[in-house]
mmCIF file of C-alpha atoms in Angstrom:
data_model
loop_
_atom_site.group_PDB
_atom_site.id
_atom_site.type_symbol
_atom_site.label_atom_id
_atom_site.label_comp_id
_atom_site.label_asym_id
_atom_site.label_seq_id
_atom_site.Cartn_x
_atom_site.Cartn_y
_atom_site.Cartn_z
ATOM 1 C CA MET M 1 -0.124 0.170 0.005
ATOM 2 C CA SER M 2 1.525 3.419 -0.824
ATOM 3 C CA SER M 3 2.093 5.642 2.098
ATOM 4 C CA ILE M 4 1.686 8.750 0.168
ATOM 5 C CA ILE M 5 -0.891 11.286 1.858
ATOM 6 C CA THR M 6 -3.071 12.255 -1.236
ATOM 7 C CA SER M 7 -3.898 15.564 -0.168
ATOM 8 C CA LEU M 8 -0.329 16.869 0.693
ATOM 9 C CA ASP M 9 1.091 15.026 -2.449
ATOM 10 C CA ARG M 10 -1.734 17.215 -4.046
ATOM 11 C CA GLY M 11 -0.575 20.454 -2.528
ATOM 12 C CA LEU M 12 3.033 19.892 -3.572
ATOM 13 C CA GLU M 13 2.115 19.192 -7.387
ATOM 14 C CA LEU M 14 0.336 22.473 -7.055
ATOM 15 C CA ILE M 15 2.972 24.470 -6.010
ATOM 16 C CA LEU M 16 5.607 23.252 -8.093
ATOM 17 C CA LEU M 17 3.063 23.931 -10.819
ATOM 18 C CA LEU M 18 2.935 27.388 -10.211
ATOM 19 C CA TYR M 19 7.205 27.426 -9.678
ATOM 20 C CA GLY M 20 7.206 25.680 -13.055
ATOM 21 C CA ASN M 21 4.684 27.807 -14.990
ATOM 22 C CA GLY M 22 6.658 31.215 -13.632
ATOM 23 C CA LYS M 23 3.434 33.319 -13.693
ATOM 24 C CA GLU M 24 -0.355 33.563 -11.731
ATOM 25 C CA MET M 25 -2.661 30.657 -12.515
ATOM 26 C CA GLY M 26 -6.222 30.507 -12.282
ATOM 27 C CA VAL M 27 -8.579 27.402 -10.829
ATOM 28 C CA THR M 28 -9.565 26.317 -14.257
ATOM 29 C CA GLU M 29 -6.149 26.129 -15.589
ATOM 30 C CA ILE M 30 -4.527 24.147 -12.667
ATOM 31 C CA ALA M 31 -7.388 22.061 -12.800
ATOM 32 C CA LYS M 32 -6.714 21.165 -16.587
ATOM 33 C CA GLU M 33 -3.054 20.912 -15.876
ATOM 34 C CA LEU M 34 -3.413 18.793 -12.669
ATOM 35 C CA ASN M 35 -6.127 16.743 -14.298
ATOM 36 C CA VAL M 36 -8.445 17.082 -10.934
ATOM 37 C CA TYR M 37 -11.777 18.652 -10.456
ATOM 38 C CA LYS M 38 -12.015 22.697 -9.882
ATOM 39 C CA SER M 39 -13.257 22.091 -6.677
ATOM 40 C CA THR M 40 -10.553 19.936 -5.329
ATOM 41 C CA VAL M 41 -7.768 22.754 -6.668
ATOM 42 C CA HIS M 42 -10.329 25.496 -4.997
ATOM 43 C CA ARG M 43 -9.892 23.478 -1.545
ATOM 44 C CA THR M 44 -6.370 22.968 -2.036
ATOM 45 C CA LEU M 45 -5.397 26.680 -2.718
ATOM 46 C CA ILE M 46 -7.756 27.753 0.339
ATOM 47 C CA THR M 47 -5.535 25.448 2.750
ATOM 48 C CA LEU M 48 -2.094 26.727 1.073
ATOM 49 C CA GLN M 49 -3.064 30.341 1.354
ATOM 50 C CA GLU M 50 -4.121 29.854 5.137
ATOM 51 C CA LYS M 51 -0.388 29.028 5.595
ATOM 52 C CA ASP M 52 0.914 31.964 3.202
ATOM 53 C CA PHE M 53 2.007 28.865 0.360
ATOM 54 C CA VAL M 54 0.183 30.819 -2.000
ATOM 55 C CA ARG M 55 -1.710 34.297 -2.318
ATOM 56 C CA GLN M 56 -4.411 35.314 -4.442
ATOM 57 C CA ASN M 57 -4.359 38.474 -6.665
ATOM 58 C CA PRO M 58 -7.074 40.349 -5.594
ATOM 59 C CA SER M 59 -7.140 42.055 -9.283
ATOM 60 C CA THR M 60 -7.364 38.876 -11.471
ATOM 61 C CA GLY M 61 -8.533 36.112 -9.100
ATOM 62 C CA LYS M 62 -5.538 34.044 -10.368
ATOM 63 C CA TYR M 63 -2.947 32.535 -7.630
ATOM 64 C CA TRP M 64 1.042 32.819 -7.473
ATOM 65 C CA LEU M 65 3.549 31.519 -4.345
ATOM 66 C CA GLY M 66 3.256 32.906 -1.003
ATOM 67 C CA ALA M 67 6.073 35.413 0.532
ATOM 68 C CA ILE M 68 6.768 32.319 2.743
ATOM 69 C CA PHE M 69 8.825 30.760 -0.026
ATOM 70 C CA TYR M 70 11.031 33.811 0.103
ATOM 71 C CA THR M 71 11.438 33.304 4.045
ATOM 72 C CA ILE M 72 12.425 29.447 3.291
ATOM 73 C CA GLY M 73 14.667 30.641 0.649
ATOM 74 C CA LEU M 74 16.645 32.634 2.850
ATOM 75 C CA LYS M 75 17.113 30.047 5.580
ATOM 76 C CA VAL M 76 18.367 27.322 3.108
ATOM 77 C CA SER M 77 20.711 29.983 1.452
ATOM 78 C CA GLU M 78 22.015 30.282 5.103
ATOM 79 C CA ARG M 79 22.134 26.601 5.585
ATOM 80 C CA TYR M 80 24.028 25.832 2.350
ATOM 81 C CA SER M 81 26.229 28.838 2.366
ATOM 82 C CA LEU M 82 26.848 27.554 -1.390
ATOM 83 C CA GLY M 83 27.985 31.206 -2.803
ATOM 84 C CA ASP M 84 30.331 31.645 0.173
ATOM 85 C CA VAL M 85 32.444 28.604 -1.099
ATOM 86 C CA VAL M 86 31.904 28.578 -4.645
ATOM 87 C CA GLY M 87 31.666 32.165 -5.548
ATOM 88 C CA PRO M 88 35.675 33.168 -4.806
ATOM 89 C CA ILE M 89 36.542 30.147 -7.062
ATOM 90 C CA ALA M 90 33.838 30.838 -9.816
ATOM 91 C CA ASP M 91 35.165 34.769 -9.547
ATOM 92 C CA GLU M 92 38.649 33.649 -10.180
ATOM 93 C CA LEU M 93 37.812 31.626 -12.935
ATOM 94 C CA HIS M 94 35.541 34.212 -14.628
ATOM 95 C CA ALA M 95 38.602 36.678 -14.067
ATOM 96 C CA GLN M 96 41.384 34.219 -15.554
ATOM 97 C CA VAL M 97 38.851 33.472 -18.753
ATOM 98 C CA GLY M 98 36.924 36.621 -19.520
ATOM 99 C CA GLU M 99 33.694 34.430 -20.042
ATOM 100 C CA VAL M 100 30.124 33.693 -18.098
ATOM 101 C CA ILE M 101 30.536 31.208 -15.582
ATOM 102 C CA ASN M 102 27.531 29.051 -13.873
ATOM 103 C CA VAL M 103 27.610 26.685 -11.114
ATOM 104 C CA SER M 104 24.239 24.589 -11.388
ATOM 105 C CA VAL M 105 22.582 21.507 -9.517
ATOM 106 C CA LEU M 106 20.226 19.022 -10.603
ATOM 107 C CA HIS M 107 16.636 18.766 -10.292
ATOM 108 C CA PHE M 108 13.619 16.441 -11.499
ATOM 109 C CA ASP M 109 10.118 16.666 -11.717
ATOM 110 C CA GLN M 110 7.312 14.997 -13.799
ATOM 111 C CA ARG M 111 6.437 17.997 -15.496
ATOM 112 C CA ASN M 112 9.399 19.593 -16.630
ATOM 113 C CA GLY M 113 12.030 16.356 -16.396
ATOM 114 C CA TYR M 114 16.039 16.790 -15.608
ATOM 115 C CA GLN M 115 16.597 20.367 -15.160
ATOM 116 C CA SER M 116 19.818 21.922 -14.451
ATOM 117 C CA ILE M 117 19.360 25.102 -11.743
ATOM 118 C CA ILE M 118 21.974 27.717 -11.836
ATOM 119 C CA VAL M 119 22.885 28.069 -8.342
ATOM 120 C CA TYR M 120 25.621 30.769 -8.574
ATOM 121 C CA LYS M 121 26.659 33.050 -11.634
ATOM 122 C CA SER M 122 29.762 35.165 -12.561
ATOM 123 C CA GLN M 123 29.585 37.190 -15.704
ATOM 124 C CA ASN M 124 30.094 41.266 -16.533
ATOM 125 C CA SER M 125 27.957 43.422 -18.853
ATOM 126 C CA ASN M 126 30.601 42.897 -21.493
ATOM 127 C CA ASN M 127 29.979 39.542 -22.064
ATOM 128 C CA VAL M 128 26.272 39.182 -22.252
ATOM 129 C CA LEU M 129 24.733 36.535 -24.723
ATOM 130 C CA SER M 130 21.508 36.567 -26.207
ATOM 131 C CA ILE M 131 20.510 33.642 -23.944
ATOM 132 C CA THR M 132 21.860 34.241 -20.250
ATOM 133 C CA PRO M 133 20.113 32.322 -17.948
ATOM 134 C CA SER M 134 19.770 34.085 -14.449
ATOM 135 C CA LEU M 135 20.776 32.531 -11.063
ATOM 136 C CA GLY M 136 18.035 30.397 -9.940
ATOM 137 C CA SER M 137 16.779 29.749 -13.595
ATOM 138 C CA SER M 138 16.789 26.086 -15.246
ATOM 139 C CA MET M 139 17.043 24.498 -18.668
ATOM 140 C CA ASP M 140 16.781 21.257 -19.817
ATOM 141 C CA ALA M 141 19.766 19.065 -18.898
ATOM 142 C CA HIS M 142 20.257 17.266 -22.046
ATOM 143 C CA VAL M 143 21.197 20.673 -23.910
ATOM 144 C CA SER M 144 23.749 21.882 -21.375
ATOM 145 C CA GLY M 145 27.135 21.229 -20.494
ATOM 146 C CA VAL M 146 26.533 21.393 -16.806
ATOM 147 C CA GLY M 147 23.758 19.069 -17.399
ATOM 148 C CA LYS M 148 25.465 16.533 -19.301
ATOM 149 C CA CYS M 149 27.586 16.175 -16.515
ATOM 150 C CA LEU M 150 25.153 16.522 -13.745
ATOM 151 C CA LEU M 151 23.193 13.267 -15.787
ATOM 152 C CA ALA M 152 26.562 11.463 -16.719
ATOM 153 C CA TRP M 153 27.382 10.325 -13.281
ATOM 154 C CA ASN M 154 24.083 10.523 -11.662
ATOM 155 C CA GLY M 155 23.421 6.610 -10.585
ATOM 156 C CA GLN M 156 19.736 7.050 -10.060
ATOM 157 C CA LEU M 157 18.299 8.020 -13.539
ATOM 158 C CA ASP M 158 14.938 7.266 -14.363
ATOM 159 C CA ASP M 159 16.045 5.273 -17.450
ATOM 160 C CA ASP M 160 11.962 4.645 -18.262
ATOM 161 C CA TYR M 161 11.408 8.524 -18.224
ATOM 162 C CA LEU M 162 14.611 9.339 -20.730
ATOM 163 C CA ARG M 163 13.521 6.383 -22.781
ATOM 164 C CA ASN M 164 10.154 7.847 -23.627
ATOM 165 C CA LYS M 165 10.411 11.469 -23.250
ATOM 166 C CA LYS M 166 9.838 13.897 -25.669
ATOM 167 C CA TYR M 167 13.314 15.744 -26.296
ATOM 168 C CA GLN M 168 12.792 19.521 -26.910
ATOM 169 C CA ILE M 169 14.657 20.656 -29.911
ATOM 170 C CA TYR M 170 16.404 23.901 -29.955
ATOM 171 C CA THR M 171 18.745 23.843 -32.742
ATOM 172 C CA LYS M 172 20.214 21.294 -35.355
ATOM 173 C CA ASN M 173 22.701 20.360 -32.890
ATOM 174 C CA THR M 174 20.413 19.248 -29.984
ATOM 175 C CA ILE M 175 20.096 15.837 -28.758
ATOM 176 C CA ASP M 176 17.168 14.667 -29.562
ATOM 177 C CA ASN M 177 16.557 10.914 -28.785
ATOM 178 C CA TYR M 178 17.588 8.384 -25.744
ATOM 179 C CA ASP M 179 20.325 6.637 -27.731
ATOM 180 C CA ASP M 180 22.180 9.674 -28.544
ATOM 181 C CA LEU M 181 21.832 11.063 -25.219
ATOM 182 C CA MET M 182 23.387 7.785 -23.836
ATOM 183 C CA LEU M 183 26.208 8.122 -26.142
ATOM 184 C CA GLU M 184 27.121 11.545 -25.407
ATOM 185 C CA LEU M 185 26.798 11.030 -21.917
ATOM 186 C CA GLU M 186 29.305 7.914 -21.838
ATOM 187 C CA ARG M 187 31.875 10.123 -23.691
ATOM 188 C CA VAL M 188 31.338 13.025 -20.782
ATOM 189 C CA ARG M 189 32.230 10.376 -18.674
ATOM 190 C CA GLN M 190 35.421 8.634 -20.562
ATOM 191 C CA GLN M 191 36.649 12.659 -21.155
ATOM 192 C CA GLY M 192 36.273 13.983 -17.788
ATOM 193 C CA TYR M 193 34.011 17.118 -19.213
ATOM 194 C CA ALA M 194 31.184 18.169 -21.199
ATOM 195 C CA ILE M 195 30.254 20.360 -24.170
ATOM 196 C CA ASP M 196 27.736 21.971 -25.721
ATOM 197 C CA ASN M 197 28.270 22.926 -29.037
ATOM 198 C CA GLU M 198 25.779 25.266 -29.856
ATOM 199 C CA GLU M 199 22.845 22.713 -28.669
ATOM 200 C CA ARG M 200 20.593 25.361 -27.114
ATOM 201 C CA GLU M 201 21.529 28.293 -28.819
ATOM 202 C CA ILE M 202 23.347 29.292 -32.339
ATOM 203 C CA GLY M 203 26.816 30.847 -31.574
ATOM 204 C CA LEU M 204 26.991 29.864 -28.037
ATOM 205 C CA PHE M 205 29.932 27.268 -26.831
ATOM 206 C CA CYS M 206 30.136 26.053 -23.524
ATOM 207 C CA ILE M 207 32.555 23.540 -21.571
ATOM 208 C CA ALA M 208 31.341 21.877 -18.278
ATOM 209 C CA ALA M 209 33.334 19.828 -15.250
ATOM 210 C CA PRO M 210 31.759 17.702 -12.459
ATOM 211 C CA ILE M 211 32.102 19.019 -8.643
ATOM 212 C CA PHE M 212 32.246 15.913 -6.827
ATOM 213 C CA ASN M 213 31.068 16.016 -3.005
ATOM 214 C CA SER M 214 32.355 14.467 -0.003
ATOM 215 C CA SER M 215 30.647 11.173 -1.067
ATOM 216 C CA GLY M 216 32.397 10.828 -4.048
ATOM 217 C CA GLU M 217 28.911 11.702 -5.856
ATOM 218 C CA VAL M 218 28.938 14.462 -8.510
ATOM 219 C CA GLY M 219 26.428 17.055 -7.073
ATOM 220 C CA ALA M 220 26.896 20.226 -9.066
ATOM 221 C CA ALA M 221 28.654 21.011 -12.119
ATOM 222 C CA ILE M 222 30.849 24.366 -13.529
ATOM 223 C CA SER M 223 30.965 25.810 -17.086
ATOM 224 C CA ILE M 224 32.236 28.533 -19.035
ATOM 225 C CA SER M 225 29.901 29.721 -21.508
ATOM 226 C CA GLY M 226 31.066 32.095 -24.312
ATOM 227 C CA PRO M 227 30.530 32.680 -28.195
ATOM 228 C CA ARG M 228 31.821 29.660 -30.221
ATOM 229 C CA ASP M 229 34.470 31.982 -32.066
ATOM 230 C CA ARG M 230 35.861 33.081 -29.095
ATOM 231 C CA MET M 231 35.415 30.063 -27.092
ATOM 232 C CA LEU M 232 37.316 28.323 -29.769
ATOM 233 C CA GLY M 233 40.291 30.711 -30.587
ATOM 234 C CA SER M 234 43.589 29.690 -30.811
ATOM 235 C CA ASP M 235 44.631 27.321 -28.091
ATOM 236 C CA GLU M 236 41.904 29.114 -26.123
ATOM 237 C CA LEU M 237 39.758 26.004 -25.683
ATOM 238 C CA ASP M 238 42.684 23.742 -24.091
ATOM 239 C CA LYS M 239 43.393 26.953 -21.800
ATOM 240 C CA LYS M 240 40.109 27.481 -20.881
ATOM 241 C CA LEU M 241 39.698 23.554 -20.005
ATOM 242 C CA ARG M 242 42.533 23.603 -17.838
ATOM 243 C CA TYR M 243 41.398 26.723 -15.875
ATOM 244 C CA LEU M 244 38.052 25.135 -15.632
ATOM 245 C CA GLN M 245 39.007 21.552 -14.379
ATOM 246 C CA ALA M 246 41.415 23.000 -11.886
ATOM 247 C CA SER M 247 38.629 24.969 -10.324
ATOM 248 C CA ALA M 248 36.158 22.020 -10.211
ATOM 249 C CA LYS M 249 38.875 20.328 -8.208
ATOM 250 C CA LYS M 250 39.270 23.114 -6.207
ATOM 251 C CA ILE M 251 35.535 22.956 -5.151
ATOM 252 C CA SER M 252 35.506 19.466 -4.831
ATOM 253 C CA GLN M 253 38.625 19.351 -2.432
ATOM 254 C CA GLN M 254 36.359 21.697 0.144
ATOM 255 C CA ALA M 255 34.173 18.260 0.531
ATOM 256 C CA LEU M 256 31.099 19.932 -0.032
ATOM 257 C CA SER M 257 27.641 18.283 0.183
ATOM 258 C CA PHE M 258 25.815 19.396 -2.790
ATOM 259 C CA ASN M 259 23.034 17.349 -1.718
ATOM 260 C CA TYR M 260 20.161 19.519 -3.254
#
């Protein structure tokens, strides 16, 4: 018999839906997405609203995440102090290579699948690309260097999900099927780093390396992203890769528990 508490599970699914959708949603829209009755959604929202987990916009009648998540987020960030440890190393790497530096962790949910989430970012205004994900944003793991690293060393991937999922295609270089993804992840493990060669955006090139935690597991990944021509200039890739792997090693030596 399942030990899941149905009402709690429904409430958490609703919260994740609002978070993943990124904007206010109405009762009818939520009911359709979760495939439940509107009356059920309404009762769940009332309960969540009582505890400030959601709020209702009086102008539109729609719902969004409550202010309590801001407070929770501050407490979580204090607990992990991720930026305090990763920040100086990532900023040093940025100074060395002059490109955008991201540190990301892996997240999975049934609606969005495997996503890499940016938990630290280092860049200056002179290196802004047309797609520059912000701190806390997520992207499909199969199209990013950090995502590939996080998938490649993850021993608990949902293989059935990866076999049956519909792979979103961004460019002609995007991996669009299970077999090609598995080959790519094996290549990543063999060479010790991952590449995003214009797989999410034409003109964007990225290299990423795994960050190991105190248990010897990959809990995060760090990347260098920049315009393809600049990243692949004379000896540039080899130089940037050396700096990247050295930075990943420094962070790993801190024996952090990146267990988000």
